[in-house]
Short mmCIF file of C-alpha atoms in Angstrom, two decimals:
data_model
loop_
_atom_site.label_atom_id
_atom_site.label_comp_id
_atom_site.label_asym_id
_atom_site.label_seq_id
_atom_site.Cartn_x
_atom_site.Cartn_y
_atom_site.Cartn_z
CA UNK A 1 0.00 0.00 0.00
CA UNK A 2 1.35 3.59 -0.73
CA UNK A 3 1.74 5.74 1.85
CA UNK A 4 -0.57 8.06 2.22
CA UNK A 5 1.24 11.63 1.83
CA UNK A 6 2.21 14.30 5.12
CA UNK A 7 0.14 17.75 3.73
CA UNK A 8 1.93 20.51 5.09
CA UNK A 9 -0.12 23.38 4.90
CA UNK A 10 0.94 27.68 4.63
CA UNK A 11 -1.14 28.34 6.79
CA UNK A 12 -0.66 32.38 6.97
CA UNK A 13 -1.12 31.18 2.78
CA UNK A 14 -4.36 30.01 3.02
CA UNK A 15 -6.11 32.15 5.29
CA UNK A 16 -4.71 35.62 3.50
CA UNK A 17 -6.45 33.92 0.74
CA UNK A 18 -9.67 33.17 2.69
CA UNK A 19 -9.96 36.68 3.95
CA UNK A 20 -9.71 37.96 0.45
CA UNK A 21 -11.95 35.42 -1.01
CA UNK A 22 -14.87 35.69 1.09
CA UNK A 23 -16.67 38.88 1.27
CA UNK A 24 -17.08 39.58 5.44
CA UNK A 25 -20.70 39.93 4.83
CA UNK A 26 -20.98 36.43 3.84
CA UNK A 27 -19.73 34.99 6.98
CA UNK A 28 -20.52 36.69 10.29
CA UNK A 29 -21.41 35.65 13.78
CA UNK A 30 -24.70 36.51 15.01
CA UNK A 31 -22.94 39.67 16.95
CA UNK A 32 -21.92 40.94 13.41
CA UNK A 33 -17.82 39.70 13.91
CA UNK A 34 -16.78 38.70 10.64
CA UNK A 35 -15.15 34.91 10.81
CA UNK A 36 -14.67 34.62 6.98
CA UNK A 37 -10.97 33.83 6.87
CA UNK A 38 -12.15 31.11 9.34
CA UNK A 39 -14.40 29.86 7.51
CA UNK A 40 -13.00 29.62 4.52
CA UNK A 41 -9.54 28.11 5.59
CA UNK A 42 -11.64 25.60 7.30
CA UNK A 43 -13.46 24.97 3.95
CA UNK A 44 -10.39 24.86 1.95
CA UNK A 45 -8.51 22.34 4.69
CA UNK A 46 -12.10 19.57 4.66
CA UNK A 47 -11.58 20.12 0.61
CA UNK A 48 -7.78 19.23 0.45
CA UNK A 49 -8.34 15.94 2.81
CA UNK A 50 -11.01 14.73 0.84
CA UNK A 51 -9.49 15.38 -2.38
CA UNK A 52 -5.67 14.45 -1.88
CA UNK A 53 -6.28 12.05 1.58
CA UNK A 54 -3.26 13.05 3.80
CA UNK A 55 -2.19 10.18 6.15
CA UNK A 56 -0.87 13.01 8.42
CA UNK A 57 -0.92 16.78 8.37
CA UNK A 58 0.76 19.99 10.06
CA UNK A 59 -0.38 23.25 9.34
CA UNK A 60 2.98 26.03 9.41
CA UNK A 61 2.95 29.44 11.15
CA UNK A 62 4.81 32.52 10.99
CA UNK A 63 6.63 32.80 14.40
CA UNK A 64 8.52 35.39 12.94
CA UNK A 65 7.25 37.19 9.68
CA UNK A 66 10.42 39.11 8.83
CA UNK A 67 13.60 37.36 10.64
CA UNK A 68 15.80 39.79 11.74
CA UNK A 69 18.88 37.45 10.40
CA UNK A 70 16.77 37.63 6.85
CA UNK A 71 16.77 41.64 6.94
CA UNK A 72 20.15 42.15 8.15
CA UNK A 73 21.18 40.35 4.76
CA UNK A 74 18.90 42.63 2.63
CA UNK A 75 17.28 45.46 4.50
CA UNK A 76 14.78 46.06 2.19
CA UNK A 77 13.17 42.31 3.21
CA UNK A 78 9.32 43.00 3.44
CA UNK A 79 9.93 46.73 4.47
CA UNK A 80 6.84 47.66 2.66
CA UNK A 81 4.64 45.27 4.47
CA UNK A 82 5.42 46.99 7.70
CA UNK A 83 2.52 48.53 9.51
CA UNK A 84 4.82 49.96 12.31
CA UNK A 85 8.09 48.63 14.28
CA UNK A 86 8.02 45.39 12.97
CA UNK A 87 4.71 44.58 13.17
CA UNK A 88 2.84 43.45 9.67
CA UNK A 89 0.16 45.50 7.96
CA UNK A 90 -2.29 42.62 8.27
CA UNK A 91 -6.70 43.73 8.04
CA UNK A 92 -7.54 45.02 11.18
CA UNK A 93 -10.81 42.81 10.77
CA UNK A 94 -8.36 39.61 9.95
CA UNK A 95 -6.35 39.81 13.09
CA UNK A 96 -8.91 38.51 15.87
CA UNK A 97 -10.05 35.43 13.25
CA UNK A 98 -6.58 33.91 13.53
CA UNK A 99 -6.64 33.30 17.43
CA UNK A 100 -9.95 31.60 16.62
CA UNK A 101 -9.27 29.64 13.67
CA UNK A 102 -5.72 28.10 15.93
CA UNK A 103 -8.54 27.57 18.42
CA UNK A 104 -10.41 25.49 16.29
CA UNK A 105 -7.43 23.67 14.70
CA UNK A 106 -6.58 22.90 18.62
CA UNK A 107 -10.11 21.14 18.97
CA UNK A 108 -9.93 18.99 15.88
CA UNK A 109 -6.33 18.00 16.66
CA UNK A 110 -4.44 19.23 13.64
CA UNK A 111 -0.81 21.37 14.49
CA UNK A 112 -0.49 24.44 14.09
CA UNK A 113 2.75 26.07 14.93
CA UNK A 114 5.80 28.11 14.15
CA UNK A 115 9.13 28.51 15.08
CA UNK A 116 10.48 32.21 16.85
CA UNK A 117 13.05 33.41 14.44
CA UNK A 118 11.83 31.68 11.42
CA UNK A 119 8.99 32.56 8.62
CA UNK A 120 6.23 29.17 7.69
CA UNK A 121 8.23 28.97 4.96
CA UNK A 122 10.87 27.14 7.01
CA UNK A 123 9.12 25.11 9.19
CA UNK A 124 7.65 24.03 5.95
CA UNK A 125 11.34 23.39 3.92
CA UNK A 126 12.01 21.35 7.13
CA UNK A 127 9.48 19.68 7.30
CA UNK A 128 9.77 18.45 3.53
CA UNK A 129 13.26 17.72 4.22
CA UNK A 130 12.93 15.75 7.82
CA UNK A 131 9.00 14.01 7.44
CA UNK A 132 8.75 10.96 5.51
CA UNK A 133 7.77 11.06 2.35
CA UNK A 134 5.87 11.85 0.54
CA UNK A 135 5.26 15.15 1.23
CA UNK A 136 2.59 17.41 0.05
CA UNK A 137 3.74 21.11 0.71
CA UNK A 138 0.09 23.60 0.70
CA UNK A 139 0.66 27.02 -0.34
CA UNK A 140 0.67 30.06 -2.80
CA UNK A 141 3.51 31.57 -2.06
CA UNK A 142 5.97 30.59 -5.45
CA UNK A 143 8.90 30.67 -3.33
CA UNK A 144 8.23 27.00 -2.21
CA UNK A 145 9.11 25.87 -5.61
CA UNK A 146 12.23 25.16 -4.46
CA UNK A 147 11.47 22.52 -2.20
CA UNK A 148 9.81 20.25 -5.17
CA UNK A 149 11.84 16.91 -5.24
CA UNK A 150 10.94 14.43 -7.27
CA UNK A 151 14.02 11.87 -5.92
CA UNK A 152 12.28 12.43 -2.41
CA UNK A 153 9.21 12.54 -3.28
CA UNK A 154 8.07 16.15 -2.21
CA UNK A 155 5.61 17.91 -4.48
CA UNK A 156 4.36 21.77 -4.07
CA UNK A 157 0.26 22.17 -4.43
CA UNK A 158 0.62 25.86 -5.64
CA UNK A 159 -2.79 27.61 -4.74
CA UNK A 160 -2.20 30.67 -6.72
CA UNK A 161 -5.53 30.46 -7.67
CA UNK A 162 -7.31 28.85 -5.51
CA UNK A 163 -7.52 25.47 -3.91
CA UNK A 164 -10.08 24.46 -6.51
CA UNK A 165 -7.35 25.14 -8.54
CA UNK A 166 -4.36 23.65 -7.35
CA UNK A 167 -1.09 23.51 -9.90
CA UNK A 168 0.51 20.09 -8.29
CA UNK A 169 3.61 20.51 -9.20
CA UNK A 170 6.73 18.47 -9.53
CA UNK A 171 9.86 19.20 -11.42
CA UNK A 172 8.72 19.38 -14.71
CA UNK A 173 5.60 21.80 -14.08
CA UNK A 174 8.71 24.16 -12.43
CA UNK A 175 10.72 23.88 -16.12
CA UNK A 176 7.97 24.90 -17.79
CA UNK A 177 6.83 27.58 -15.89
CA UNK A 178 10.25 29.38 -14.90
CA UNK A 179 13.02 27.10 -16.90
CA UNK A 180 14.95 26.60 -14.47
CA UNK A 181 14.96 22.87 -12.29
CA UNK A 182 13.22 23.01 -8.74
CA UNK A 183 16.55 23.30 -6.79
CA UNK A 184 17.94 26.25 -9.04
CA UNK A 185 14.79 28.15 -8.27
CA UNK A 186 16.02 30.31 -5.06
CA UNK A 187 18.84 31.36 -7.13
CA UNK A 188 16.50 32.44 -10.28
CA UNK A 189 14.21 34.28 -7.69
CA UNK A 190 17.59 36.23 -6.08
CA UNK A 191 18.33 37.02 -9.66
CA UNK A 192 15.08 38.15 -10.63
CA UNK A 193 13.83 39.48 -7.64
CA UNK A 194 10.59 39.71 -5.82
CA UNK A 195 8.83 43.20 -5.91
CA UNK A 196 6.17 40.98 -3.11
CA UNK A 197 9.12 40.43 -0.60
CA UNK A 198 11.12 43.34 -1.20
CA UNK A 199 13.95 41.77 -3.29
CA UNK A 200 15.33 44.02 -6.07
CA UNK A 201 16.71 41.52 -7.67
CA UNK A 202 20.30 42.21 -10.34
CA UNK A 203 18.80 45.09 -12.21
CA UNK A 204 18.67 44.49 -16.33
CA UNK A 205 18.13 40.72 -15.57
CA UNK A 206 14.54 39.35 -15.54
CA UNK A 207 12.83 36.11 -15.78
CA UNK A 208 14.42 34.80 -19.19
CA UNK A 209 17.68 36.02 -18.66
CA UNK A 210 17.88 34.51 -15.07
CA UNK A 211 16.73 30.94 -16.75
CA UNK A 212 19.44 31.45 -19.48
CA UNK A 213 22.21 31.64 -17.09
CA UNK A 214 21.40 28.93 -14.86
CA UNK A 215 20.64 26.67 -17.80
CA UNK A 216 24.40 27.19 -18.91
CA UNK A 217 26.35 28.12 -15.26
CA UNK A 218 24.24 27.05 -13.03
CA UNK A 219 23.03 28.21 -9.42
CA UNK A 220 24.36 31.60 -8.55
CA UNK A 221 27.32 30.54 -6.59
CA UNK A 222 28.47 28.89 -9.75
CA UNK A 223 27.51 31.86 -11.99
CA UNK A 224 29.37 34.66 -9.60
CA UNK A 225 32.20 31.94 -9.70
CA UNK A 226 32.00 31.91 -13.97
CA UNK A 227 32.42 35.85 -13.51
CA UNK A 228 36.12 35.64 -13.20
CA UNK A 229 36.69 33.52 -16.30
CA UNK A 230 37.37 35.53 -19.02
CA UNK A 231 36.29 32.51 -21.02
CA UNK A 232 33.39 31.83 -19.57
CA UNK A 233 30.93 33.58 -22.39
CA UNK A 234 28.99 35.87 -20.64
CA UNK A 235 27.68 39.20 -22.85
CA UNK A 236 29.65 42.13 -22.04
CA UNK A 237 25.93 43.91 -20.76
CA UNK A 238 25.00 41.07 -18.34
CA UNK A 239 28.68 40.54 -17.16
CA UNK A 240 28.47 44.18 -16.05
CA UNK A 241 24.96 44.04 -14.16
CA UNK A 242 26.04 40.63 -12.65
CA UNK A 243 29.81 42.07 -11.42
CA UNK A 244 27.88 45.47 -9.77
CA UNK A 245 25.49 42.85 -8.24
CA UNK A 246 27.60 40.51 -6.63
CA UNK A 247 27.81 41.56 -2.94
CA UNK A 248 23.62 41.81 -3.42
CA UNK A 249 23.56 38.31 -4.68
CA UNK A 250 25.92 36.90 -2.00
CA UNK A 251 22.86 38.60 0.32
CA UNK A 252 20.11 37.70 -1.30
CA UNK A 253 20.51 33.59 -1.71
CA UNK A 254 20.28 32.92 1.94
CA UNK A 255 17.44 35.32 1.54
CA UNK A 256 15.70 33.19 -1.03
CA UNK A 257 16.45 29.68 0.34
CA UNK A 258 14.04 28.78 2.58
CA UNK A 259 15.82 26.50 5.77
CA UNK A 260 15.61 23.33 5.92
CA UNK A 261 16.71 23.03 9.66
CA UNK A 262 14.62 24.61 11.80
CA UNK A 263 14.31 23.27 15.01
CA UNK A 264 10.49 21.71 15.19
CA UNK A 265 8.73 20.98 18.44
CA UNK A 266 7.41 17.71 19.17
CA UNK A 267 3.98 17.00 17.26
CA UNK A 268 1.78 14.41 16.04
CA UNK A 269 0.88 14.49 12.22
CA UNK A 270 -1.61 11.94 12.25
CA UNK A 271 -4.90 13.29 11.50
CA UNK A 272 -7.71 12.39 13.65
CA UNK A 273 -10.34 10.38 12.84
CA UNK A 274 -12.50 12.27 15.04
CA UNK A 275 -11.97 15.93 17.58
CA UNK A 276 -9.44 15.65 19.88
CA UNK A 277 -12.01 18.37 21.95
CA UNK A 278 -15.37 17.68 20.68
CA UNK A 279 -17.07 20.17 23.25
CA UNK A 280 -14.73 22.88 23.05
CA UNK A 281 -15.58 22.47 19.02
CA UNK A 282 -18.89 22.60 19.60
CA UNK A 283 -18.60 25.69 21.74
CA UNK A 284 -16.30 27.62 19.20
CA UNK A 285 -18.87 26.53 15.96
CA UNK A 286 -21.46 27.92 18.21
CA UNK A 287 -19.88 31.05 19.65
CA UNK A 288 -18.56 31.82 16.19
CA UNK A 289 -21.30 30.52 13.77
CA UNK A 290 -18.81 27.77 12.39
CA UNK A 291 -21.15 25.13 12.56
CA UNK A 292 -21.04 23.93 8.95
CA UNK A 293 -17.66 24.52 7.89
CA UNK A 294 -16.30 22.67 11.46
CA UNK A 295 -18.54 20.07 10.63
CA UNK A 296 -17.36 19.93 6.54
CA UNK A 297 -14.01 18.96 8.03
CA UNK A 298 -15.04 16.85 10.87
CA UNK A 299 -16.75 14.76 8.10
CA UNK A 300 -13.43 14.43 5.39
CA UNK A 301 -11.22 13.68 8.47
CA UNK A 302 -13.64 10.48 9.72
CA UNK A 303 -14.27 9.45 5.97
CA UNK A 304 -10.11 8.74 5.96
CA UNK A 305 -10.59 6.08 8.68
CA UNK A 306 -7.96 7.90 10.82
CA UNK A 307 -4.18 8.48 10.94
CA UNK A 308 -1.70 6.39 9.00
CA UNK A 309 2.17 6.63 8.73
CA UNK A 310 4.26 8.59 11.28
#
C-alpha cells in the first residue's frame, strides 16, 4: 500500500487567501464579527483531505514574519509590508479570526505552529526535508518551488488560484513555468527578484535572462564563480549588471532559500479520525457561527478512517 502523503499546509497562505476570497458579509457571527478567513480556511482544509487524503498533516505558522537574520542580509526584506516597528500590515478585521481559527485547529487535533526566528516557509522546507515522504507542501507563495523533489518525493500544491485550482507541481511543471529545475529556483528568484518580498533583484536581468544563465552556469554561486573567467561567455551587458550585483547576490541567496533546519517541536501528524475536543468544538462553531464549515471537516477527516504513517 502507498503511503498516504504528510500535507503541510501555509497556513498564513491560506487564510490571507480566505480573507480575500470571502466577502465579510458572507460569513458573520450573530454579533456581526466577521469569521470569513475562518471559515473559509476551514473549507479549503475539509476540501484538500477529501481530495488528496493526507495520512498526516501539520499546518505552518509565521513565528517570525520578517527574521531579523533575513533583513540584516537585505534590509529592504518585506519593508513595505510593515505597519509599524516590525509589526505586519495585516486587516484590522483579519487579526482577531486567527486566534480563533488556531482555536479550532486545537479542537480537531491538527498542528499548528511556528518557530520564533523563522517565517512558515521554514518550518515548511524542514518539514519536507525531515517528514517521511511523501510530502505534500500547501501554499501560494511561489517561493516554495524550491522545495519540489521528485528523488524524495516532495511535491508543491501551488494555490495561486485557488484550492479548486491547485497547480501540483513536480519538477517538470517548475521547467515549464520558470526554466529553471526546482533546486535552481532560489537562485532564479535572487536574480530576478521579488517586488512581493522586497527583493530588487540584479537590475537588467529578468525572468528569461535569469533561466538562461542557470541553464548554462548554473546556481548563482556557480555563476558569480563563472564571472572571473574571461572565457566563460557571458555578454559584455550582463557581465556588467552581474559584477555590480555581486555583494547583493551573495545577500540575497540565503534570503531566497528557505531552511531546511529549523528546530520543530514535538507534534503528532496523524490526523484524527474524530476531535481531539469535541465540546470545546462545539462551543467555538457555536460562539462563532462555524457550525457547517467545522462540521465539513469533521466529516473528510472520519471518511479517511484515521491516521496512518508517522
Amino acid at each position: 500500500m502507498t503511503e498516504r502523503p504528510l500535507l503541510a499546509v501555509d497556513a498564513p497562505s491560506l487564510y490571507f487567501r480566505a480573507f480575500h476570497g470571502i466577502p465579510e458579509s458572507a460569513a458573520r457571527t450573530k454579533a456581526g464579527e466577521p469569521v470569513n478567513a475562518v471559515r473559509g480556511f476551514l473549507d479549503m482544509i475539509a476540501q484538500l483531505v477529501r481530495t488528496r487524503r493526507p495520512g498526516r498533516l501539520v499546518c505552518a505558522l509565521d513565528a517570525d514574519w520578517r527574521p531579523a537574520w533575513r533583513v540584516a542580509l537585505v534590509p529592504s526584506y518585506k519593508k513595505h509590508r510593515v505597519a509599524h516597528g516590525d509589526v505586519e500590515e495585516v486587516p484590522a478585521t483579519l487579526v482577531p479570526q486567527i486566534p480563533v481559527l488556531l482555536e479550532v485547529l486545537e479542537a480537531v487535533g491538527i498542528p499548528a505552529f511556528g518557530v520564533k526566528g523563522y517565517e512558515a516557509d521554514d518550518v515548511l522546507g524542514t518539514l519536507a526535508a525531515t517528514q517521511p515522504a511523501p510530502v505534500e507542501v500547501v501554499s501560494g507563495d511561489r517561493d516554495l518551488f524550491q522545495l519540489v523533489d521528485d528523488e524524495r518525493g516532495t511535491r508543491l500544491l501551488y494555490c495561486g488560484r485557488g484550492v479548486a485550482k491547485l497547480e501540483d507541481a513536480d519538477d517538470a511543471l517548475v521547467r515549464s513555468k520558470y526554466g529553471v529545475p526546482a533546486r535552481w529556483y532560489a537562485d532564479f528568484a535572487a536574480m530576478r527578484g521579488d517586488p512581493s518580498d522586497g527583493l530588487p533583484g540584479v537590475p537588467g536581468v529578468g525572468e528569461k535572462t535569469a533561466a538562461r544563465l542557470i541553464e548554462r552556469y548554473g546556481g548563482v554561486e556557480q555563476i558569480v564563480a563563472a564571472l572571473d573567467d574571461p572565457a566563460s561567455g557571458f555578454a559584455p551587458g550582463v557581465r556588467t549588471k552581474l559584477l555590480a550585483a555581486r555583494d547583493y547576490l551573495a545577500a540575497a541567496l540565503p534570503v531566497c532559500k528557505v531552511a531546511l533546519d529549523v528546530p520543530l517541536p514535538g507534534f503528532d501528524p496523524g490526523l484524527p479520525a474524530a476531535p481531539r475536543d469535541p465540546d470545546a468544538l462545539l462551543a467555538l462553531a457555536d460562539r462563532w457561527n462555524l457550525a457547517g464549515s467545522a462540521k465539513r471537516l469533521v466529516d473528510a477527516l472520519a471518511g479517511l478512517g484515521g491516521p496512518t504513517g508517522g
